[in-house]
């Protein structure tokens, strides 16, 4: 693990911060340890005027959940939804997904027309040669026409629901990674909550 002071457990981490021991965050994203540590530093700064109990800190970290950020919505197949929508976020996503994947990774990607897919698509394709482009109902979402320069290199499926259902049925022992846009990530998380993929 990148953070020697953290231990991975069931899609989350246990870590120490100064005198606070065994703090838990329920996300497989290692970078969230840094985010949590920044929040804990802020608590240190304000603690003399606004004291916060250790139990409150532990409960707050343990219950923290950021929708659409390395969110796992199913275990078989392992389905990870992440709103990574720029090259740096994609690189973090690749590292985290590689650390927790089951079997092969099958990637579903949809983004807005203003995103730099010249950089993002080759980066995310590092995970394997199973990157499928799609679209969703949003005025800024890329459509097949917007992907035309990339269609020789990557597959395209116009209906993301049918695509994801097919991947779930075809690869029950693998990992399905869904990314490219926060709006797309939120949509897919909501669709899973509504039982569309059951």
mmCIF file of C-alpha atoms in Angstrom:
data_model
loop_
_atom_site.group_PDB
_atom_site.id
_atom_site.type_symbol
_atom_site.label_atom_id
_atom_site.label_comp_id
_atom_site.label_asym_id
_atom_site.label_seq_id
_atom_site.Cartn_x
_atom_site.Cartn_y
_atom_site.Cartn_z
ATOM 1 C CA UNK A 1 0.000 0.000 0.000
ATOM 2 C CA UNK A 2 1.147 3.529 -0.754
ATOM 3 C CA UNK A 3 0.329 4.695 2.787
ATOM 4 C CA UNK A 4 2.416 2.600 5.185
ATOM 5 C CA UNK A 5 0.304 3.715 8.145
ATOM 6 C CA UNK A 6 -2.930 2.341 6.643
ATOM 7 C CA UNK A 7 -4.367 -1.168 6.422
ATOM 8 C CA UNK A 8 -6.841 -2.211 3.760
ATOM 9 C CA UNK A 9 -10.034 -4.004 4.831
ATOM 10 C CA UNK A 10 -13.219 -4.898 2.959
ATOM 11 C CA UNK A 11 -13.095 -1.965 0.506
ATOM 12 C CA UNK A 12 -11.957 0.484 3.151
ATOM 13 C CA UNK A 13 -8.945 1.516 5.255
ATOM 14 C CA UNK A 14 -7.947 1.670 8.904
ATOM 15 C CA UNK A 15 -5.320 4.300 9.661
ATOM 16 C CA UNK A 16 -3.768 6.338 12.478
ATOM 17 C CA UNK A 17 -3.560 10.104 12.726
ATOM 18 C CA UNK A 18 -1.281 11.448 15.465
ATOM 19 C CA UNK A 19 -2.679 10.065 18.746
ATOM 20 C CA UNK A 20 -5.910 8.853 17.115
ATOM 21 C CA UNK A 21 -5.681 5.136 16.385
ATOM 22 C CA UNK A 22 -7.721 2.763 14.226
ATOM 23 C CA UNK A 23 -9.673 5.379 12.328
ATOM 24 C CA UNK A 24 -11.833 3.816 9.602
ATOM 25 C CA UNK A 25 -12.945 5.114 6.235
ATOM 26 C CA UNK A 26 -15.267 3.057 4.074
ATOM 27 C CA UNK A 27 -13.817 3.674 0.650
ATOM 28 C CA UNK A 28 -11.269 1.743 -1.395
ATOM 29 C CA UNK A 29 -9.734 5.038 -2.539
ATOM 30 C CA UNK A 30 -6.371 5.441 -0.796
ATOM 31 C CA UNK A 31 -6.325 9.156 -1.601
ATOM 32 C CA UNK A 32 -9.263 9.545 0.801
ATOM 33 C CA UNK A 33 -6.797 8.926 3.643
ATOM 34 C CA UNK A 34 -5.062 12.177 2.687
ATOM 35 C CA UNK A 35 -8.430 13.976 2.464
ATOM 36 C CA UNK A 36 -9.397 12.626 5.904
ATOM 37 C CA UNK A 37 -6.031 13.692 7.341
ATOM 38 C CA UNK A 38 -6.549 17.235 6.037
ATOM 39 C CA UNK A 39 -9.954 17.320 7.742
ATOM 40 C CA UNK A 40 -8.359 16.056 10.960
ATOM 41 C CA UNK A 41 -5.717 18.811 10.720
ATOM 42 C CA UNK A 42 -8.517 21.364 10.463
ATOM 43 C CA UNK A 43 -10.145 19.856 13.563
ATOM 44 C CA UNK A 44 -6.795 20.231 15.372
ATOM 45 C CA UNK A 45 -6.721 23.925 14.480
ATOM 46 C CA UNK A 46 -10.239 24.690 15.711
ATOM 47 C CA UNK A 47 -10.339 22.236 18.636
ATOM 48 C CA UNK A 48 -9.550 24.860 21.297
ATOM 49 C CA UNK A 49 -12.685 26.832 20.376
ATOM 50 C CA UNK A 50 -14.845 23.988 19.039
ATOM 51 C CA UNK A 51 -13.938 20.761 20.838
ATOM 52 C CA UNK A 52 -14.954 17.572 19.045
ATOM 53 C CA UNK A 53 -14.930 14.218 20.799
ATOM 54 C CA UNK A 54 -12.851 11.301 19.550
ATOM 55 C CA UNK A 55 -16.050 9.246 19.180
ATOM 56 C CA UNK A 56 -17.571 11.961 16.977
ATOM 57 C CA UNK A 57 -14.453 12.021 14.807
ATOM 58 C CA UNK A 58 -14.432 8.230 14.448
ATOM 59 C CA UNK A 59 -18.155 8.083 13.698
ATOM 60 C CA UNK A 60 -17.875 10.908 11.188
ATOM 61 C CA UNK A 61 -15.048 9.231 9.296
ATOM 62 C CA UNK A 62 -16.657 5.796 9.456
ATOM 63 C CA UNK A 63 -19.975 7.105 8.085
ATOM 64 C CA UNK A 64 -18.433 9.331 5.415
ATOM 65 C CA UNK A 65 -19.537 8.356 1.934
ATOM 66 C CA UNK A 66 -19.028 10.343 -1.245
ATOM 67 C CA UNK A 67 -21.375 9.152 -3.937
ATOM 68 C CA UNK A 68 -19.787 8.399 -7.279
ATOM 69 C CA UNK A 69 -16.218 8.337 -5.944
ATOM 70 C CA UNK A 70 -14.796 4.806 -6.024
ATOM 71 C CA UNK A 71 -18.274 3.684 -5.033
ATOM 72 C CA UNK A 72 -18.819 -0.050 -5.030
ATOM 73 C CA UNK A 73 -22.432 -0.909 -5.803
ATOM 74 C CA UNK A 74 -22.111 -4.670 -6.317
ATOM 75 C CA UNK A 75 -19.668 -7.394 -5.365
ATOM 76 C CA UNK A 76 -20.366 -10.027 -8.074
ATOM 77 C CA UNK A 77 -19.334 -8.792 -10.491
ATOM 78 C CA UNK A 78 -17.412 -6.099 -8.648
ATOM 79 C CA UNK A 79 -18.896 -2.840 -9.925
ATOM 80 C CA UNK A 80 -16.982 0.376 -9.245
ATOM 81 C CA UNK A 81 -18.473 3.748 -10.149
ATOM 82 C CA UNK A 82 -16.221 6.785 -10.198
ATOM 83 C CA UNK A 83 -16.758 10.316 -11.480
ATOM 84 C CA UNK A 84 -13.137 10.698 -12.654
ATOM 85 C CA UNK A 85 -13.319 13.262 -15.445
ATOM 86 C CA UNK A 86 -9.790 14.631 -15.886
ATOM 87 C CA UNK A 87 -6.381 13.017 -16.464
ATOM 88 C CA UNK A 88 -5.206 13.238 -12.832
ATOM 89 C CA UNK A 89 -8.417 11.706 -11.506
ATOM 90 C CA UNK A 90 -8.238 8.984 -14.161
ATOM 91 C CA UNK A 91 -4.679 8.127 -13.081
ATOM 92 C CA UNK A 92 -5.798 7.856 -9.430
ATOM 93 C CA UNK A 93 -8.742 5.720 -10.505
ATOM 94 C CA UNK A 94 -6.512 3.370 -12.492
ATOM 95 C CA UNK A 95 -4.249 2.837 -9.474
ATOM 96 C CA UNK A 96 -7.129 2.238 -7.069
ATOM 97 C CA UNK A 97 -9.082 -0.033 -9.444
ATOM 98 C CA UNK A 98 -5.960 -2.095 -10.134
ATOM 99 C CA UNK A 99 -5.468 -2.599 -6.383
ATOM 100 C CA UNK A 100 -8.964 -3.983 -5.712
ATOM 101 C CA UNK A 101 -10.066 -5.547 -9.004
ATOM 102 C CA UNK A 102 -11.470 -9.049 -9.370
ATOM 103 C CA UNK A 103 -10.589 -10.833 -12.591
ATOM 104 C CA UNK A 104 -10.411 -8.615 -15.657
ATOM 105 C CA UNK A 105 -11.588 -4.988 -15.775
ATOM 106 C CA UNK A 106 -14.298 -4.008 -18.272
ATOM 107 C CA UNK A 107 -14.649 -0.228 -18.520
ATOM 108 C CA UNK A 108 -17.746 1.774 -19.444
ATOM 109 C CA UNK A 109 -16.916 5.400 -20.233
ATOM 110 C CA UNK A 110 -19.169 8.404 -20.865
ATOM 111 C CA UNK A 111 -18.272 12.074 -20.542
ATOM 112 C CA UNK A 112 -19.160 15.615 -21.496
ATOM 113 C CA UNK A 113 -18.150 17.149 -24.817
ATOM 114 C CA UNK A 114 -15.685 19.571 -23.170
ATOM 115 C CA UNK A 115 -13.493 16.835 -21.634
ATOM 116 C CA UNK A 116 -10.065 16.006 -23.057
ATOM 117 C CA UNK A 117 -10.569 12.416 -24.144
ATOM 118 C CA UNK A 118 -7.345 12.527 -26.199
ATOM 119 C CA UNK A 119 -5.537 12.011 -22.894
ATOM 120 C CA UNK A 120 -8.178 10.227 -20.825
ATOM 121 C CA UNK A 121 -9.089 7.362 -23.167
ATOM 122 C CA UNK A 122 -5.538 6.038 -23.716
ATOM 123 C CA UNK A 123 -4.915 6.325 -19.948
ATOM 124 C CA UNK A 124 -8.032 4.390 -18.947
ATOM 125 C CA UNK A 125 -7.397 1.848 -21.700
ATOM 126 C CA UNK A 126 -4.257 0.809 -19.779
ATOM 127 C CA UNK A 127 -6.601 -1.258 -17.602
ATOM 128 C CA UNK A 128 -7.289 -3.590 -20.531
ATOM 129 C CA UNK A 129 -8.560 -3.606 -24.067
ATOM 130 C CA UNK A 130 -12.190 -3.677 -23.019
ATOM 131 C CA UNK A 131 -13.083 0.015 -22.955
ATOM 132 C CA UNK A 132 -16.582 0.733 -24.253
ATOM 133 C CA UNK A 133 -17.801 4.260 -24.932
ATOM 134 C CA UNK A 134 -21.410 5.181 -24.331
ATOM 135 C CA UNK A 135 -23.680 8.160 -23.717
ATOM 136 C CA UNK A 136 -26.416 9.260 -21.337
ATOM 137 C CA UNK A 137 -29.320 11.682 -21.275
ATOM 138 C CA UNK A 138 -27.676 15.033 -20.673
ATOM 139 C CA UNK A 139 -27.368 18.007 -23.061
ATOM 140 C CA UNK A 140 -23.562 18.082 -22.648
ATOM 141 C CA UNK A 141 -22.979 14.321 -22.936
ATOM 142 C CA UNK A 142 -20.892 13.062 -25.839
ATOM 143 C CA UNK A 143 -22.834 11.042 -28.377
ATOM 144 C CA UNK A 144 -21.594 8.590 -30.982
ATOM 145 C CA UNK A 145 -21.070 11.522 -33.344
ATOM 146 C CA UNK A 146 -18.848 13.239 -30.773
ATOM 147 C CA UNK A 147 -16.705 10.107 -30.460
ATOM 148 C CA UNK A 148 -16.267 9.646 -34.228
ATOM 149 C CA UNK A 149 -12.453 10.054 -34.164
ATOM 150 C CA UNK A 150 -12.172 7.226 -31.622
ATOM 151 C CA UNK A 151 -14.620 4.642 -32.965
ATOM 152 C CA UNK A 152 -11.976 2.657 -34.842
ATOM 153 C CA UNK A 153 -10.027 2.156 -31.628
ATOM 154 C CA UNK A 154 -12.844 1.789 -29.073
ATOM 155 C CA UNK A 155 -16.249 0.101 -29.104
ATOM 156 C CA UNK A 156 -19.388 2.213 -28.746
ATOM 157 C CA UNK A 157 -22.800 1.281 -27.377
ATOM 158 C CA UNK A 158 -25.589 3.839 -27.503
ATOM 159 C CA UNK A 159 -27.656 2.458 -24.594
ATOM 160 C CA UNK A 160 -25.685 2.432 -21.338
ATOM 161 C CA UNK A 161 -28.343 0.444 -19.446
ATOM 162 C CA UNK A 162 -28.301 -2.428 -21.950
ATOM 163 C CA UNK A 163 -24.501 -2.284 -22.043
ATOM 164 C CA UNK A 164 -24.098 -2.544 -18.259
ATOM 165 C CA UNK A 165 -26.723 -5.295 -17.995
ATOM 166 C CA UNK A 166 -24.895 -7.269 -20.678
ATOM 167 C CA UNK A 167 -21.531 -6.851 -18.928
ATOM 168 C CA UNK A 168 -23.033 -7.980 -15.600
ATOM 169 C CA UNK A 169 -24.461 -11.100 -17.222
ATOM 170 C CA UNK A 170 -21.328 -11.876 -19.242
ATOM 171 C CA UNK A 171 -18.620 -11.255 -16.613
ATOM 172 C CA UNK A 172 -19.970 -12.280 -13.171
ATOM 173 C CA UNK A 173 -16.460 -12.917 -11.781
ATOM 174 C CA UNK A 174 -14.777 -9.777 -13.116
ATOM 175 C CA UNK A 175 -14.774 -6.034 -12.449
ATOM 176 C CA UNK A 176 -16.923 -3.487 -14.238
ATOM 177 C CA UNK A 177 -15.598 0.056 -13.955
ATOM 178 C CA UNK A 178 -17.981 2.888 -14.847
ATOM 179 C CA UNK A 179 -16.434 6.355 -15.201
ATOM 180 C CA UNK A 180 -15.889 9.509 -17.250
ATOM 181 C CA UNK A 181 -18.169 12.083 -15.662
ATOM 182 C CA UNK A 182 -19.591 12.932 -12.243
ATOM 183 C CA UNK A 183 -23.026 13.365 -13.822
ATOM 184 C CA UNK A 184 -22.770 9.908 -15.410
ATOM 185 C CA UNK A 185 -21.535 8.402 -12.121
ATOM 186 C CA UNK A 186 -24.446 9.914 -10.159
ATOM 187 C CA UNK A 187 -26.900 8.662 -12.776
ATOM 188 C CA UNK A 188 -25.576 5.091 -12.629
ATOM 189 C CA UNK A 189 -25.512 5.058 -8.806
ATOM 190 C CA UNK A 190 -29.143 6.213 -8.849
ATOM 191 C CA UNK A 191 -30.075 3.536 -11.405
ATOM 192 C CA UNK A 192 -28.534 0.851 -9.186
ATOM 193 C CA UNK A 193 -30.486 2.192 -6.183
ATOM 194 C CA UNK A 194 -33.692 1.993 -8.217
ATOM 195 C CA UNK A 195 -32.973 -1.653 -9.044
ATOM 196 C CA UNK A 196 -32.601 -1.144 -12.782
ATOM 197 C CA UNK A 197 -29.704 -3.618 -12.894
ATOM 198 C CA UNK A 198 -31.231 -6.286 -10.608
#
